[in-house]
Short mmCIF file of C-alpha atoms and ligand atoms in Angstrom, two decimals:
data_model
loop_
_atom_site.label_atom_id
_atom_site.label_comp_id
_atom_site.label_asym_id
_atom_site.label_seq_id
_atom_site.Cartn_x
_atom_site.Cartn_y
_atom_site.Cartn_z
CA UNK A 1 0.00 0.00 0.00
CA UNK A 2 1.44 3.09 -1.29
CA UNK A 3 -0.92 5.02 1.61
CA UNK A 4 -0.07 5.93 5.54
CA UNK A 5 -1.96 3.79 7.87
CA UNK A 6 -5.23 4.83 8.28
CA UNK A 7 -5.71 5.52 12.08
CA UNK A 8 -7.96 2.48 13.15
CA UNK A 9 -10.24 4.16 15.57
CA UNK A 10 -11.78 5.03 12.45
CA UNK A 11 -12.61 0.95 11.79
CA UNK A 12 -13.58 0.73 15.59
CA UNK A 13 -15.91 3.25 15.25
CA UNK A 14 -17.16 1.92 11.78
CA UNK A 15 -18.19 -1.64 13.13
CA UNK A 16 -19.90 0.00 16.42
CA UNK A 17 -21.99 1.96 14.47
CA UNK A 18 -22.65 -1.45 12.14
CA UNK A 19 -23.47 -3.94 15.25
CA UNK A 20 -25.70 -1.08 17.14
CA UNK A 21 -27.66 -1.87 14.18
CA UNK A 22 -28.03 -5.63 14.17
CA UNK A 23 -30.95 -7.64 15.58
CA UNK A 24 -29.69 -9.79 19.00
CA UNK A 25 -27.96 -12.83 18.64
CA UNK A 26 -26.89 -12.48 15.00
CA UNK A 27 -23.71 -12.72 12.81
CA UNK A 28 -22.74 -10.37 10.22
CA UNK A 29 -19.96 -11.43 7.75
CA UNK A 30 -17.94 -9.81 5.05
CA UNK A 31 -15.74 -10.95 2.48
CA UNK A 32 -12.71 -9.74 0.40
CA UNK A 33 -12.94 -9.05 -3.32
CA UNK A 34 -11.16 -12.11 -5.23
CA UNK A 35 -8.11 -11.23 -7.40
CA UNK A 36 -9.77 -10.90 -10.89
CA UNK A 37 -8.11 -13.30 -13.56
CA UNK A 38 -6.71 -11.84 -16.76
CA UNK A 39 -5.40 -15.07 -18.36
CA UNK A 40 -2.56 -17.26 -17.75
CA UNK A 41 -0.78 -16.60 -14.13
CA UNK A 42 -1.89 -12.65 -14.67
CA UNK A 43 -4.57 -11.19 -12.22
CA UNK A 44 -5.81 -7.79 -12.33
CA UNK A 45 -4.20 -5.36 -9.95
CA UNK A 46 -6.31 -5.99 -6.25
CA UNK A 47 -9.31 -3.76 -5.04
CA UNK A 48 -10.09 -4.61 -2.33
CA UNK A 49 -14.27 -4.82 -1.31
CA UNK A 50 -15.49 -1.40 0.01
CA UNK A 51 -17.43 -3.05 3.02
CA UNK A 52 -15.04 -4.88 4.58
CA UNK A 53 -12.81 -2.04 3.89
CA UNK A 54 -14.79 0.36 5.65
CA UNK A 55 -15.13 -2.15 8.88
CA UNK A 56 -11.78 -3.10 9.36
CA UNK A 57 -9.50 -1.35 6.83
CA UNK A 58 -8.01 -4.43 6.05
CA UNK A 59 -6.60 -4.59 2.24
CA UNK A 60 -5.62 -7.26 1.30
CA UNK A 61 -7.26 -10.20 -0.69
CA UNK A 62 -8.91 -13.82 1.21
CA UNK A 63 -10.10 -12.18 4.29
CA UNK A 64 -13.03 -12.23 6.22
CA UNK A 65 -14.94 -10.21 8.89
CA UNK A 66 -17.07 -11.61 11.70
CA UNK A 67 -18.89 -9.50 13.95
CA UNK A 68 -21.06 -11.02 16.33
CA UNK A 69 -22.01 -9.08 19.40
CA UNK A 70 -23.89 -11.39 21.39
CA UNK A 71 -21.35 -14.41 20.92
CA UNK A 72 -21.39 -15.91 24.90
CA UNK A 73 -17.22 -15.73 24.78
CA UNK A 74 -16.13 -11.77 24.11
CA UNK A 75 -12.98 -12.98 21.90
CA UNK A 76 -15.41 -14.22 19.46
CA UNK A 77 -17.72 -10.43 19.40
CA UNK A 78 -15.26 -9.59 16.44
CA UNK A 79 -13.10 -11.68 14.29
CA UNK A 80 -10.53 -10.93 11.43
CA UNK A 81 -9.58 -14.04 8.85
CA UNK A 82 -6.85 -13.66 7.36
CA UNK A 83 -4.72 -15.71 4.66
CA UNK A 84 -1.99 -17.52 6.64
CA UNK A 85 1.64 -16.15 6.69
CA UNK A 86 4.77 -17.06 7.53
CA UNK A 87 8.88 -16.06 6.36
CA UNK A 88 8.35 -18.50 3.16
CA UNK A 89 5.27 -17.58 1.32
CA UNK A 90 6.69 -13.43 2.76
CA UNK A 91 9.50 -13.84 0.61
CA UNK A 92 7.72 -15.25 -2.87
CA UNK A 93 4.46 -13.33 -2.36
CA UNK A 94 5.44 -10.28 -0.32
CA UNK A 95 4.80 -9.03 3.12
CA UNK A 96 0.58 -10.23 3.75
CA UNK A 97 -0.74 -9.35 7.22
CA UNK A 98 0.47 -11.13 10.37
CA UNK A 99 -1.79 -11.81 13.34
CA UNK A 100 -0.30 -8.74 14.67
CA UNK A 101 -0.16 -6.51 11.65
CA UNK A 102 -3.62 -7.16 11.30
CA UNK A 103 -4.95 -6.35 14.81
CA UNK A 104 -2.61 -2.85 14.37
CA UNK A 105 -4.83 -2.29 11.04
CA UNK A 106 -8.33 -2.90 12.20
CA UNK A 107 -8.25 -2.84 16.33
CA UNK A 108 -9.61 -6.24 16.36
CA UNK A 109 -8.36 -8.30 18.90
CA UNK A 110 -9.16 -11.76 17.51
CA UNK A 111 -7.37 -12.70 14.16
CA UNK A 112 -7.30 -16.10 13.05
CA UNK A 113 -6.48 -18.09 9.88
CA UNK A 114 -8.47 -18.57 7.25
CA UNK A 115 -8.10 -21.85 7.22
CA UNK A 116 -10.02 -21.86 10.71
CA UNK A 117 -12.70 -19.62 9.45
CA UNK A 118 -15.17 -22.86 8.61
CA UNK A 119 -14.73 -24.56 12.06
CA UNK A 120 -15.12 -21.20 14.01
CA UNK A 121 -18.04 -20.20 12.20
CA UNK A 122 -19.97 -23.64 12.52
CA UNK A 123 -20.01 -22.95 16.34
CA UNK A 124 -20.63 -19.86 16.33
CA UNK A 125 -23.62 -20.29 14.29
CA UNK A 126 -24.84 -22.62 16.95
CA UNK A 127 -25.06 -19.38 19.08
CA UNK A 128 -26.83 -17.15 16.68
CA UNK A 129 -30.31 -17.09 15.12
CA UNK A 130 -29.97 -14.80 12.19
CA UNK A 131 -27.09 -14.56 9.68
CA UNK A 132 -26.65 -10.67 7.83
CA UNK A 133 -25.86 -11.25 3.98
CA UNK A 134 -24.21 -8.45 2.36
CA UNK A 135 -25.31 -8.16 -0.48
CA UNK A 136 -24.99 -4.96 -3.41
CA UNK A 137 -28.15 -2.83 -3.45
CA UNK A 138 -26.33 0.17 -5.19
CA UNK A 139 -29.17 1.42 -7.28
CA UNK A 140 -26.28 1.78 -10.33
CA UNK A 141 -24.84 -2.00 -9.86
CA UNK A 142 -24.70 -4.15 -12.56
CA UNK A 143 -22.74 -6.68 -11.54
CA UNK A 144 -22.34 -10.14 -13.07
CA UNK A 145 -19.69 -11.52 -11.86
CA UNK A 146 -20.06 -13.70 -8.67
CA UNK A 147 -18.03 -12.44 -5.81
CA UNK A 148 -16.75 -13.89 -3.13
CA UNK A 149 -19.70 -12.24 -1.13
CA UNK A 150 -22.19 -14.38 -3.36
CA UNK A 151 -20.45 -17.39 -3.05
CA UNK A 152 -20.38 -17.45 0.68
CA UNK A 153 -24.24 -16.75 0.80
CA UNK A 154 -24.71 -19.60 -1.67
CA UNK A 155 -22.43 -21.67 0.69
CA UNK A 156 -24.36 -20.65 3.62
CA UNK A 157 -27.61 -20.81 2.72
CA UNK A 158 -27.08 -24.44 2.34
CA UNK A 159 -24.99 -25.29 4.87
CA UNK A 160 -27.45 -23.07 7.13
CA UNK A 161 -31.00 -23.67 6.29
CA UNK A 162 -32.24 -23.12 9.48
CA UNK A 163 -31.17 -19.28 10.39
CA UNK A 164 -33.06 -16.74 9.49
CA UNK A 165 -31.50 -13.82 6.78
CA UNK A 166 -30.96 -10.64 7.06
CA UNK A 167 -29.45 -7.74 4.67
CA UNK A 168 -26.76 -5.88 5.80
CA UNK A 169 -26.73 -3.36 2.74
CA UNK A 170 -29.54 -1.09 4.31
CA UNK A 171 -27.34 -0.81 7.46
CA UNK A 172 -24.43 -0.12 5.06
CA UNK A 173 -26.40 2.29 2.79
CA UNK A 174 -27.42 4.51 5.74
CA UNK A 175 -23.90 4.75 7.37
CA UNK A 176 -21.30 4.74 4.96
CA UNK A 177 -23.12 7.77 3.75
CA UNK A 178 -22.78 9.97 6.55
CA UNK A 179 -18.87 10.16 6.86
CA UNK A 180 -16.24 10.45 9.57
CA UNK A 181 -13.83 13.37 10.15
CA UNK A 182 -11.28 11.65 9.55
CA UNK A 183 -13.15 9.74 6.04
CA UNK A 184 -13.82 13.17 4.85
CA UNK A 185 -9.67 14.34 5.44
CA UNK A 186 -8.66 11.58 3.90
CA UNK A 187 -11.31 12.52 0.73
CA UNK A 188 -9.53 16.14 0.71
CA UNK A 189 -6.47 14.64 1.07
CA UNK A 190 -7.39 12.66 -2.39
CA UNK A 191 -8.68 16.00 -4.09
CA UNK A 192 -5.61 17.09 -3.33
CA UNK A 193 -3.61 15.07 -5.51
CA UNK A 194 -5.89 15.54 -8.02
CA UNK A 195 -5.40 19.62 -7.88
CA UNK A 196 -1.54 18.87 -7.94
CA UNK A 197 -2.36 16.70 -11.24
CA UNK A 198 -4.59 19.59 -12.53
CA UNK A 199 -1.87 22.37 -12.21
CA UNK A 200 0.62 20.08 -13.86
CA UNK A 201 -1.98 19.75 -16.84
CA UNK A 202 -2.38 23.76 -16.79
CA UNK A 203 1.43 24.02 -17.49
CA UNK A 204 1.55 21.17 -19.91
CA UNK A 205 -1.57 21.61 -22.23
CA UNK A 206 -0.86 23.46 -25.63
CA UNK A 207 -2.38 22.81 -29.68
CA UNK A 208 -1.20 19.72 -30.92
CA UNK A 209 -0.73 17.36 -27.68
CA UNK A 210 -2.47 14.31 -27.33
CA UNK A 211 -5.08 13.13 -24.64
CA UNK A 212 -3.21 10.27 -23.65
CA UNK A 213 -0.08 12.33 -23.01
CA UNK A 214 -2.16 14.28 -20.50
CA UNK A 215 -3.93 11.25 -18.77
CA UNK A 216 0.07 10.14 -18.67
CA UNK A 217 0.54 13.95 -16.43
CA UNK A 218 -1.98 12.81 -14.36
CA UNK A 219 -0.80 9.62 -13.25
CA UNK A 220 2.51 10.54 -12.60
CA UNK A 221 1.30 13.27 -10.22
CA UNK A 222 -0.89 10.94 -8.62
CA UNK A 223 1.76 7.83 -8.40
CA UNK A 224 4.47 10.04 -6.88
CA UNK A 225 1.85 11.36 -3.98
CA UNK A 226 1.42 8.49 -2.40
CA UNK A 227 -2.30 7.84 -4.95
CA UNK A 228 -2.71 4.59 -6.36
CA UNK A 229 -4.07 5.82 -9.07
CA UNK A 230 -7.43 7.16 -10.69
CA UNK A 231 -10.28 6.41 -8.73
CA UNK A 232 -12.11 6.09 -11.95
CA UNK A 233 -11.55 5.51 -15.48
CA UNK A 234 -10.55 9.31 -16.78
CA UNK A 235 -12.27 11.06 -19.53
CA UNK A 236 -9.65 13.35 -21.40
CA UNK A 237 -11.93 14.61 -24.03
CA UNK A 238 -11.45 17.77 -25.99
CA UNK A 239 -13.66 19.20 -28.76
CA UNK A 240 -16.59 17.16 -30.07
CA UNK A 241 -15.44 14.13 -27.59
CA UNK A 242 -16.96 15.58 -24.73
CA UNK A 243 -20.74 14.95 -25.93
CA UNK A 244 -19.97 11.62 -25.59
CA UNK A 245 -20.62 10.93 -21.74
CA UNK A 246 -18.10 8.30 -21.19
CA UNK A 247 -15.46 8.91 -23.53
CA UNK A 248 -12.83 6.86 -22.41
CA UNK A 249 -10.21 6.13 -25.40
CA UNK A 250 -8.32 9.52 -24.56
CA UNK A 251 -6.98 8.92 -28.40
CA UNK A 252 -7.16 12.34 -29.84
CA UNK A 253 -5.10 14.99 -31.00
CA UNK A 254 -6.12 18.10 -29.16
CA UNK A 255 -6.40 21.14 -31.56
CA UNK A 256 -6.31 24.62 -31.44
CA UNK A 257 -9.54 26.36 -30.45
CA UNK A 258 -11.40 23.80 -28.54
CA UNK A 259 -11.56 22.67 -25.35
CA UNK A 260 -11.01 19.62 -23.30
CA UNK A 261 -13.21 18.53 -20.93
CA UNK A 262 -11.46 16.54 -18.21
CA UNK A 263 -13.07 14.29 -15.60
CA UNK A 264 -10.56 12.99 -13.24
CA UNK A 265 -9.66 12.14 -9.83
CA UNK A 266 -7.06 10.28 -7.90
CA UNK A 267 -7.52 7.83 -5.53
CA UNK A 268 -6.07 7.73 -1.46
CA UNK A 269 -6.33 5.37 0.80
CA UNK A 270 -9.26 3.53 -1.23
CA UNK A 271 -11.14 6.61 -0.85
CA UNK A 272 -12.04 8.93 -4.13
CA UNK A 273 -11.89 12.41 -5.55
CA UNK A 274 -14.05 13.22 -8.36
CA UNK A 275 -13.40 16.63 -10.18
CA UNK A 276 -14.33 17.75 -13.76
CA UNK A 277 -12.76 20.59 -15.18
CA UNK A 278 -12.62 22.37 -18.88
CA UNK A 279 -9.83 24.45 -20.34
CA UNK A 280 -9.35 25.77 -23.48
CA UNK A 281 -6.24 23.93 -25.78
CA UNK A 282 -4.28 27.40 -26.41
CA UNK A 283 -4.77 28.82 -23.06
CA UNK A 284 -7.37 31.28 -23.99
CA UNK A 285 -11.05 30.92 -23.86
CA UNK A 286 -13.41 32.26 -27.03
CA UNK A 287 -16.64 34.51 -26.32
CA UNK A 288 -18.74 31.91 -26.95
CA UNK A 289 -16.83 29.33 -24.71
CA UNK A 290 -16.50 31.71 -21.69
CA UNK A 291 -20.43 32.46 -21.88
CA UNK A 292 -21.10 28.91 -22.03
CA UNK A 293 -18.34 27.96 -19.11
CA UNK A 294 -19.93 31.01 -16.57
CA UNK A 295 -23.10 29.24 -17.08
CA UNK A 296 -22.47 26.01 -15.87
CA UNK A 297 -20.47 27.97 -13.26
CA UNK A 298 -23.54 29.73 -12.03
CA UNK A 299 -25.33 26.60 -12.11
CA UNK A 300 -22.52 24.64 -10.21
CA UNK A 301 -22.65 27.18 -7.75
CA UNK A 302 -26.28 27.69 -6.71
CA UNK A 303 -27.05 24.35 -6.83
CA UNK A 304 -23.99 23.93 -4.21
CA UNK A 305 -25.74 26.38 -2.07
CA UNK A 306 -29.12 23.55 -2.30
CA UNK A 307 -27.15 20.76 -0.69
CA UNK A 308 -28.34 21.27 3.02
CA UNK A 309 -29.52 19.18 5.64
CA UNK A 310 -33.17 18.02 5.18
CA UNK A 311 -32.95 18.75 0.86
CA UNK A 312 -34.09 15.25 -1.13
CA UNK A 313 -32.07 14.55 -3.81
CA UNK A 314 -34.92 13.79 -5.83
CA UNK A 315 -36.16 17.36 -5.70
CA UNK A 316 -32.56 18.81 -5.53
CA UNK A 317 -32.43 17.43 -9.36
CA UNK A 318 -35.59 19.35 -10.06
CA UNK A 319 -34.35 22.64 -8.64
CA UNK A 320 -31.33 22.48 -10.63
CA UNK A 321 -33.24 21.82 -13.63
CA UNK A 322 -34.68 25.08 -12.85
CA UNK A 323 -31.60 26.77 -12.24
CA UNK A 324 -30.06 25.53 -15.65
CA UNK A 325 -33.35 25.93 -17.85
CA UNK A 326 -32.70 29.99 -16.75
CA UNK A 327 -29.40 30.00 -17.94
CA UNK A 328 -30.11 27.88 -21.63
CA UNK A 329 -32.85 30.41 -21.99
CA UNK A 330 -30.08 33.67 -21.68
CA UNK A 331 -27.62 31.60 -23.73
CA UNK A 332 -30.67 32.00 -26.31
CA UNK A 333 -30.43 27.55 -26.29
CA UNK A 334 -33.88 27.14 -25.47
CA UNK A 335 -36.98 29.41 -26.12
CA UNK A 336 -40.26 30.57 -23.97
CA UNK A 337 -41.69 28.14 -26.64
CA UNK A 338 -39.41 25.09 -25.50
CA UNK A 339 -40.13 25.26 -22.20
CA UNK A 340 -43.98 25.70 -22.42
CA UNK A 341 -44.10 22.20 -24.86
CA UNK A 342 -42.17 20.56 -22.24
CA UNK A 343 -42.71 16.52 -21.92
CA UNK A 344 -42.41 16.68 -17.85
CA UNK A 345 -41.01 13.96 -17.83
CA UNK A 346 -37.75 14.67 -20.10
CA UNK A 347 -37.51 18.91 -19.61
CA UNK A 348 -36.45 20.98 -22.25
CA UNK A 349 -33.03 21.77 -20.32
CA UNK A 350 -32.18 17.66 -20.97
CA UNK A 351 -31.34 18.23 -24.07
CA UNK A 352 -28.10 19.89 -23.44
CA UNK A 353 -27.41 18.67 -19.77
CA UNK A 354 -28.82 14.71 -19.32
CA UNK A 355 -27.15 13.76 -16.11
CA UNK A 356 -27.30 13.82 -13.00
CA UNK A 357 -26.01 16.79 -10.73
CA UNK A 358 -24.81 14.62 -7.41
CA UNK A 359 -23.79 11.35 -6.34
CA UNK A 360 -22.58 10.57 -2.91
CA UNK A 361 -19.05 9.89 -3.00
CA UNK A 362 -16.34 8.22 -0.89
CA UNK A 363 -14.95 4.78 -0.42
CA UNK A 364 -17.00 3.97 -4.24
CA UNK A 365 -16.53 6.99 -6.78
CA UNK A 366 -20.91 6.47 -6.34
CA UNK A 367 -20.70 6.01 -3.28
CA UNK A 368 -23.24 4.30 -1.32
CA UNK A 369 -25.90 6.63 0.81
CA UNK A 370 -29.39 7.17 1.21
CA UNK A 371 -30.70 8.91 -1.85
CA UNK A 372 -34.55 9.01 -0.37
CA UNK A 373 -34.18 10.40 3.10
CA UNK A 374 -33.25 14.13 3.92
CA UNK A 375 -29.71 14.69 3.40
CA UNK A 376 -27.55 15.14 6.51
CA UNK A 377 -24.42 16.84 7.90
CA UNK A 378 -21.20 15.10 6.71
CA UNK A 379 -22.49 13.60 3.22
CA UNK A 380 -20.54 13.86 0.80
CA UNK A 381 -21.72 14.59 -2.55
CA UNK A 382 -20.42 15.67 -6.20
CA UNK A 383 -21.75 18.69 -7.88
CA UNK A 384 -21.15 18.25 -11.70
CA UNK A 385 -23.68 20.14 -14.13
CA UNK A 386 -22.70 20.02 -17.70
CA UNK A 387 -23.97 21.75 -20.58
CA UNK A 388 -23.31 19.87 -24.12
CA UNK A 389 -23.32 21.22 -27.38
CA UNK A 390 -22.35 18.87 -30.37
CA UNK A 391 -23.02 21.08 -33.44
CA UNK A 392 -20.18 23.47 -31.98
CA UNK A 393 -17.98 20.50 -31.12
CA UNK A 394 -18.19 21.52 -27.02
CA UNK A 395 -19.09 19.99 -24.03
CA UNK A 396 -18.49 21.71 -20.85
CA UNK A 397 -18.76 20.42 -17.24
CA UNK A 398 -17.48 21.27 -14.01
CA UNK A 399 -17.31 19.57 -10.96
CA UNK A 400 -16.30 19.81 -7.17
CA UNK A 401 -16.74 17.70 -4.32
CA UNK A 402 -18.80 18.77 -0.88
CA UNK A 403 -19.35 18.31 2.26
CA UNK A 404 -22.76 19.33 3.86
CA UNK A 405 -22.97 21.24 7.18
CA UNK A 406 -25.10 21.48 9.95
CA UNK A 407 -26.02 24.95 9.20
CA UNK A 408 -25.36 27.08 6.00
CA UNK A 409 -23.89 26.15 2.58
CA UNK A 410 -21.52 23.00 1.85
CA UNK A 411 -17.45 22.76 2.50
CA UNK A 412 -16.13 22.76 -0.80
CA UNK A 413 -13.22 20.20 -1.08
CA UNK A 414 -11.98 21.56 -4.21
CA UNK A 415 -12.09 24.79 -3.41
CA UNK A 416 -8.21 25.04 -4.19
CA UNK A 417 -8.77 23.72 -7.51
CA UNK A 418 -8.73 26.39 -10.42
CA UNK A 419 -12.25 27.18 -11.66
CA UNK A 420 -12.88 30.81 -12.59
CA UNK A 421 -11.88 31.37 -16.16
CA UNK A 422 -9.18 34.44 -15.17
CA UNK A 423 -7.27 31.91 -12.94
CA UNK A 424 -7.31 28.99 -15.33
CA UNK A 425 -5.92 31.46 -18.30
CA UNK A 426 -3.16 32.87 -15.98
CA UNK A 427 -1.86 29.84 -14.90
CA UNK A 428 -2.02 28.54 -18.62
CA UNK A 429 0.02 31.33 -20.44
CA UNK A 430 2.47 32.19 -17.26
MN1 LIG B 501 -19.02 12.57 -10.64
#
């Protein structure tokens, strides 16, 4: 891990507010991601699973999390698995957690073997009643690949017949959404790497470079601050490329007189920045660009000001709409006419900005959180309007990452992260 250790109070705290949450006398378990094969002997680099992440801050692959709060001996309230170790396999696989390593990570006293997870568990399931499942109820997943998750509830469930289920993803949901102090420095801390691989871009970007040379800026910003990379796939898109949502080859030439629309953000600690940001190729922004960027602005910045305690996010969207119909009508985009024919269901302002504004964001670039519910102090949420013009080969958005407050508008995360066009052109031609 290319990271500081991640002071574990953070973990402790994590699984008390998980178990306060689970009926009496059950288990909860969680499971690693599996190393992802490529072909041959070649695996895709690890990621570890967010969950287990977030309740232990253990990463590393084939381990497992027990909590079980009622269990009659207090050793067994909280378990870590983890793959056995020993000089041998240190020296041909690299260092993997010892028993003690592991209780320095996560604060949990009991760590075991993996190999004893099967025995341990088959007594303490004598104890418990119900068994929590975690399964992924991210209303974006699409996942078809089974996980080591799925294949444990499969194993279970037969092994188990007689426990009753329960879901731990609601529990999940609701508090991985509502962050820490110390989750939300370690989020800054990510965004800012990324504004460290933004200026570098700034001072690199001229007519004729490629988008794959400045993806290549970017990583090597990131890399030698500790990131392990992009937290996402980046989108390097200038001119027409960014109409296309997720533009992802980063192929092009970038030419004189557009723009490129970049949507980027390294990664720390497992936990994600998100930024979007458009500059113009030869440092200087056309009329027609800068009237088009200061909308998006305006619209970036009072629907910021909407993200307080008690807003839905449902009806955030709606108000933002609102915001950004206002500004397509000055830009002369849309007309009285457009708005009054309306379908309700699609507004006029969709045609030129057809995502969403937010996302919660943390451990998972979407992070999970309650979408339904009022928001509340310490989410963390993106702000990323857009406004998307093919026929003039354009596509601006801009994006920043918040916190909310008890009282009054948002922390901005980014807020050291060039935005206003003056700055951006400055720092471009100096
Ligand atoms: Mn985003």
């Amino acid at each position: 891990m290319k990271y500081h250790r991640i002071d574990n109070r953070l973990f402790i705290k994590n699984r008390e507010k998980f178990t306060a949450k689970m009926k009496s006398k059950s288990i909860a378990v969680f499971n690693s991601n599996d190393l992802y094969p490529i072909g041959a002997d070649s695996v895709m680099p690890f990621q570890q699973a967010r969950d287990i992440f977030y309740l232990s801050g253990v990463d590393q692959e084939e381990s497992i999390l027990l909590l079980f709060p009622d269990a009659l001996d207090p050793k067994h309230r909280e378990i870590l698995f983890v793959k056995e170790t020993n000089e041998h396999i240190a020296i041909w696989e690299g260092e993997k957690l010892s028993k003690e390593a592991g209780f320095e990570v996560s604060g949990i006293k009991t760590i075991y073997w993996l190999s004893d997870f099967n025995k341990v568990f088959f007594d303490l399931m004598t104890e418990a009643e119900n068994i929590y499942f975690n399964t992924n109820e991210h209303y974006r997943q699409a996942v078809e690949t089974e996980t080591r998750e799925d294949r444990f509830i499969k194993w279970c469930k037969e092994k188990f017949p007689a426990h009753k289920w329960e879901k731990s993803n609601p529990i999940l949901q609701e508090i991985r959404g509502v962050k820490e102090q110390q989750e939300i420095d370690l989020i800054e801390h990510a965004c800012s790497i990324t504004e460290k691989g933004f200026r570098r871009v700034l001072n690199f970007v001229k007519p004729g470079v490629w988008e794959y040379e400045i993806e290549a800026e970017y990583i090597h910003e990131f890399i030698r601050n500790r990131s392990r990379g992009f937290s996402y796939t980046p989108i390097i898109a200038s001119g027409f490329n960014a109409n296309v949502l997720h533009y992802i080859e980063n192929n092009q030439q970038c030419k004189d007189g557009d723009l490129i629309l970049m949507d980027v953000g390294a990664s720390y600690a497992n936990y994600t920045s998100d930024m979007s940001r458009t500059i113009p190729v030869n440092g200087r922004f056309t009329q027609r660009q800068k009237d088009i960027y200061n909308a998006v602005l305006k619209v970036k910045n009072e629907a910021t000001k909407l993200l307080v305690p008690g807003t839905i996010w449902a009806e955030y969207h709606v108000e933002v709409g609102k915001l950004m119909t206002s500004e397509l009508l000055n830009l002369g985009l849309l007309d009285k006419a457009d708005i009054q024919n309306e379908d309700p269901n699609w507004p006029a302002y969709k045609k030129y900005f057809m995502h969403g504004t937010s996302h919660h964001m943390g451990l998972d670039t979407h992070d999970y959180g309650r979408l339904k519910t009022p928001m509340e102090a310490n989410m963390v949420f993106t702000v990323e309007p857009g406004i998307y013009l093919p026929k003039e080969s354009m596509g601006i958005r801009l994006e920043d990452d918040v916190v909310i407050q008890p009282t009054g508008e948002p922390v901005n995360l980014m807020k050291n992260i060039p935005i206003e066009i003056e700055e951006i052109e400055d720092l471009m031609n100096s």
